[in-house]
CSV table of C-alpha atoms in Angstrom, one decimal:
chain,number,residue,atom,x,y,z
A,26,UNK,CA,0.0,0.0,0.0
A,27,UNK,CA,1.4,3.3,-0.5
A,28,UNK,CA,1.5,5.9,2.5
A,29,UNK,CA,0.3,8.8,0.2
A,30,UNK,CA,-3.4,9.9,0.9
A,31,UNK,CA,-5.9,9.3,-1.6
A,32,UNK,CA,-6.5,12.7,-1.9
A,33,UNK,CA,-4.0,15.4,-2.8
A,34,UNK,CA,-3.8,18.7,-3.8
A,35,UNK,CA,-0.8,21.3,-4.7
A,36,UNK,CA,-0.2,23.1,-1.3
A,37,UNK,CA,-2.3,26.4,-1.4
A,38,UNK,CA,-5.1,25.0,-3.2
A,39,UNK,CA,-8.4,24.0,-1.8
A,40,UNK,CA,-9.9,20.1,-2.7
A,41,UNK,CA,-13.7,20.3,-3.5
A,42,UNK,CA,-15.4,17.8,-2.0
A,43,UNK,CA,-19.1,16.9,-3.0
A,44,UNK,CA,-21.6,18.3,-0.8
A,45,UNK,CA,-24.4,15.8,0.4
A,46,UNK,CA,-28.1,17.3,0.2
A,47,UNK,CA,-30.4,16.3,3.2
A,48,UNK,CA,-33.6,15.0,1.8
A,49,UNK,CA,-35.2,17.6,4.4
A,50,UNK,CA,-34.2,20.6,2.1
A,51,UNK,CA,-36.8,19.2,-0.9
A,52,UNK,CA,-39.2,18.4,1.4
A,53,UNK,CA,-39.1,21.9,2.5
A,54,UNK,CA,-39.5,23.0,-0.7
A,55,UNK,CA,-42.4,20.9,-1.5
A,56,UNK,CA,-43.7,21.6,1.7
A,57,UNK,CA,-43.8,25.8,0.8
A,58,UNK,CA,-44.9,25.3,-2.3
A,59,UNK,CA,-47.8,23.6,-1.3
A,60,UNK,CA,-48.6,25.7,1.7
A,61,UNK,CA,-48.6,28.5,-1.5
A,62,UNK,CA,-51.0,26.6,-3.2
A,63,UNK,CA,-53.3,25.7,-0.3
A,64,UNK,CA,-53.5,29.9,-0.3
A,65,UNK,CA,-54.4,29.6,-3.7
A,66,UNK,CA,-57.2,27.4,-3.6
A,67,UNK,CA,-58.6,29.4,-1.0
A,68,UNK,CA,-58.5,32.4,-2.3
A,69,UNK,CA,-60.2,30.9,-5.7
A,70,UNK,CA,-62.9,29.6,-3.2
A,71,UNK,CA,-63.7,33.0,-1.9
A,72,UNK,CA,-63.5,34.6,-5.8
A,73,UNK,CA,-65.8,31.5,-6.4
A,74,UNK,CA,-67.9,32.0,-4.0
A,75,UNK,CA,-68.2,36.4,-5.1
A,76,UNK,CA,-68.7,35.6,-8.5
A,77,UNK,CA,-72.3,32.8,-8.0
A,78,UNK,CA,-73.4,34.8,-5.3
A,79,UNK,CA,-72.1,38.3,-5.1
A,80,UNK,CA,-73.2,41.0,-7.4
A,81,UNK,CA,-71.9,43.4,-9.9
A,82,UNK,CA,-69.2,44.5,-7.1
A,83,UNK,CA,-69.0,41.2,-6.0
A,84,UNK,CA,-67.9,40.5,-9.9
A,85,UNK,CA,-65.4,42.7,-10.1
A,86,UNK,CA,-64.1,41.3,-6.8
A,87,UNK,CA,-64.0,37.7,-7.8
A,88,UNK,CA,-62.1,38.9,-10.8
A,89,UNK,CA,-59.2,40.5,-8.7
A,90,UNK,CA,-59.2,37.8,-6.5
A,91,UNK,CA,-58.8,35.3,-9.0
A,92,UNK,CA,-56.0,37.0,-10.6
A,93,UNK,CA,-53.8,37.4,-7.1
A,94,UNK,CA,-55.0,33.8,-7.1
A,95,UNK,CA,-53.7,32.3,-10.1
A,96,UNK,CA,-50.3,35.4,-10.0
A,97,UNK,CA,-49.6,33.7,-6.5
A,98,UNK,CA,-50.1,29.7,-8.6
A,99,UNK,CA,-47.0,30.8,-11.1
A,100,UNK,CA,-45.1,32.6,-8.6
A,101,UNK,CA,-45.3,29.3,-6.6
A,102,UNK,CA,-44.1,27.3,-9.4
A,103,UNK,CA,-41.6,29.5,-10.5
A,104,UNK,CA,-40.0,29.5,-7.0
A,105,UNK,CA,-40.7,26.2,-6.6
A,106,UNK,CA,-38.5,24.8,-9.6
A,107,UNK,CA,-36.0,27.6,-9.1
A,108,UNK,CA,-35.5,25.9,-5.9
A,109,UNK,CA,-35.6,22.5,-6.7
A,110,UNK,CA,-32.5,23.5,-9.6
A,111,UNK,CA,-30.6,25.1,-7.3
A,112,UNK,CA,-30.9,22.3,-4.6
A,113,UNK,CA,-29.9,19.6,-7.4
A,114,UNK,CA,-26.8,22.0,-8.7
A,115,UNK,CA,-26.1,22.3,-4.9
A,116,UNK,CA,-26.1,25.6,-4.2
A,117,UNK,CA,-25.0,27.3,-1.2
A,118,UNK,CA,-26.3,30.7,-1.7
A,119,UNK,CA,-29.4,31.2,-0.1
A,120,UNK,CA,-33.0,30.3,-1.3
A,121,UNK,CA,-35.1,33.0,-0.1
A,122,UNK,CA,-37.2,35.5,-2.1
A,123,UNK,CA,-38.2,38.9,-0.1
A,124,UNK,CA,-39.9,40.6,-3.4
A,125,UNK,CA,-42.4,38.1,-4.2
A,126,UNK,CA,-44.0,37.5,-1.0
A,127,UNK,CA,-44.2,41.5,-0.9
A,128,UNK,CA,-46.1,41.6,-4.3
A,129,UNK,CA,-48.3,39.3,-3.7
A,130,UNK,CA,-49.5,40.9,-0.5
A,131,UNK,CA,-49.2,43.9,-2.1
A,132,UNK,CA,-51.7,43.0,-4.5
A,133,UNK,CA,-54.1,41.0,-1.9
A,134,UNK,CA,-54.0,44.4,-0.1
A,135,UNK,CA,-55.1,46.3,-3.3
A,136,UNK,CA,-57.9,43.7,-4.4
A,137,UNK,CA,-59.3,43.7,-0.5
A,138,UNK,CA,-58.9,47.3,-1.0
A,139,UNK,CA,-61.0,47.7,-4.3
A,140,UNK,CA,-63.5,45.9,-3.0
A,141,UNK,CA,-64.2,47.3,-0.1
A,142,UNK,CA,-64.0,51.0,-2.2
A,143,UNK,CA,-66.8,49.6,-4.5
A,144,UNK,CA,-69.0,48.7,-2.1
A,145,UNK,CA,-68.6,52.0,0.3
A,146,UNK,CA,-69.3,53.6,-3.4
A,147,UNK,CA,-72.5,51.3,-4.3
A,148,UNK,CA,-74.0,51.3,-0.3
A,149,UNK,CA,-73.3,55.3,-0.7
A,150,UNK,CA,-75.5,55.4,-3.8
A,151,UNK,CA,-78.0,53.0,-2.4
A,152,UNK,CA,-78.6,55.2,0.6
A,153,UNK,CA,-79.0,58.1,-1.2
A,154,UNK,CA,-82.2,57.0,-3.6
């Protein structure tokens, strides 16, 4: 056998060693991006629920909620398989996103916002007839 170790490298220089992935890291992944979509479905019940028994702000409603809804489905998937390809390439920079989660309650904000604006508008005309 030879005394030399299995591994060398020229003195100064680093040896890269693979880097194991815990199976936890896609779970966690999977795990967010289903908590995502358990949002989604949700808020799709609620714009489901506007649009058969709501009026015509109730309309209008359903159709912001179910555009947060499905932005909030592709932003989910996006993340999802830009996390997944960064967890198989190993990377070791770090997986969060602090703009998306900001847009998307941005825009939650600004559909609960319209709707409660319509129907301070519509109960204002209603009260005046």
């Amino acid at each position: 056998m030879s005394s030399q170790p299995l591994l060398q490298s020229a003195p100064g220089k680093r040896i890269a060693l693979p880097t194991r992935v815990e199976p936890k890291v896609f779970f966690a992944n999977e795990r967010t991006f289903l908590s995502y979509l358990n949002f989604t479905v949700l808020l799709g019940g609620l714009a489901i629920g506007l649009l058969n028994f709501g009026d015509s702000v109730g309309r209008i409603s359903a159709g912001l909620f179910t555009l947060v809804a499905m932005g909030t489905m592709l932003y989910a998937l996006i993340t999802f398989h830009w996390r997944a390809r960064s967890i198989r390439m190993r990377g070791q920079g770090g997986f969060d996103d602090r703009v998306g989660p900001t847009l998307l309650a941005i825009a939650l904000a600004v559909a609960v916002l319209v709707n409660f604006v319509l129907r301070v508008v519509e109960g204002g005309d209603e009260v005046g007839k």
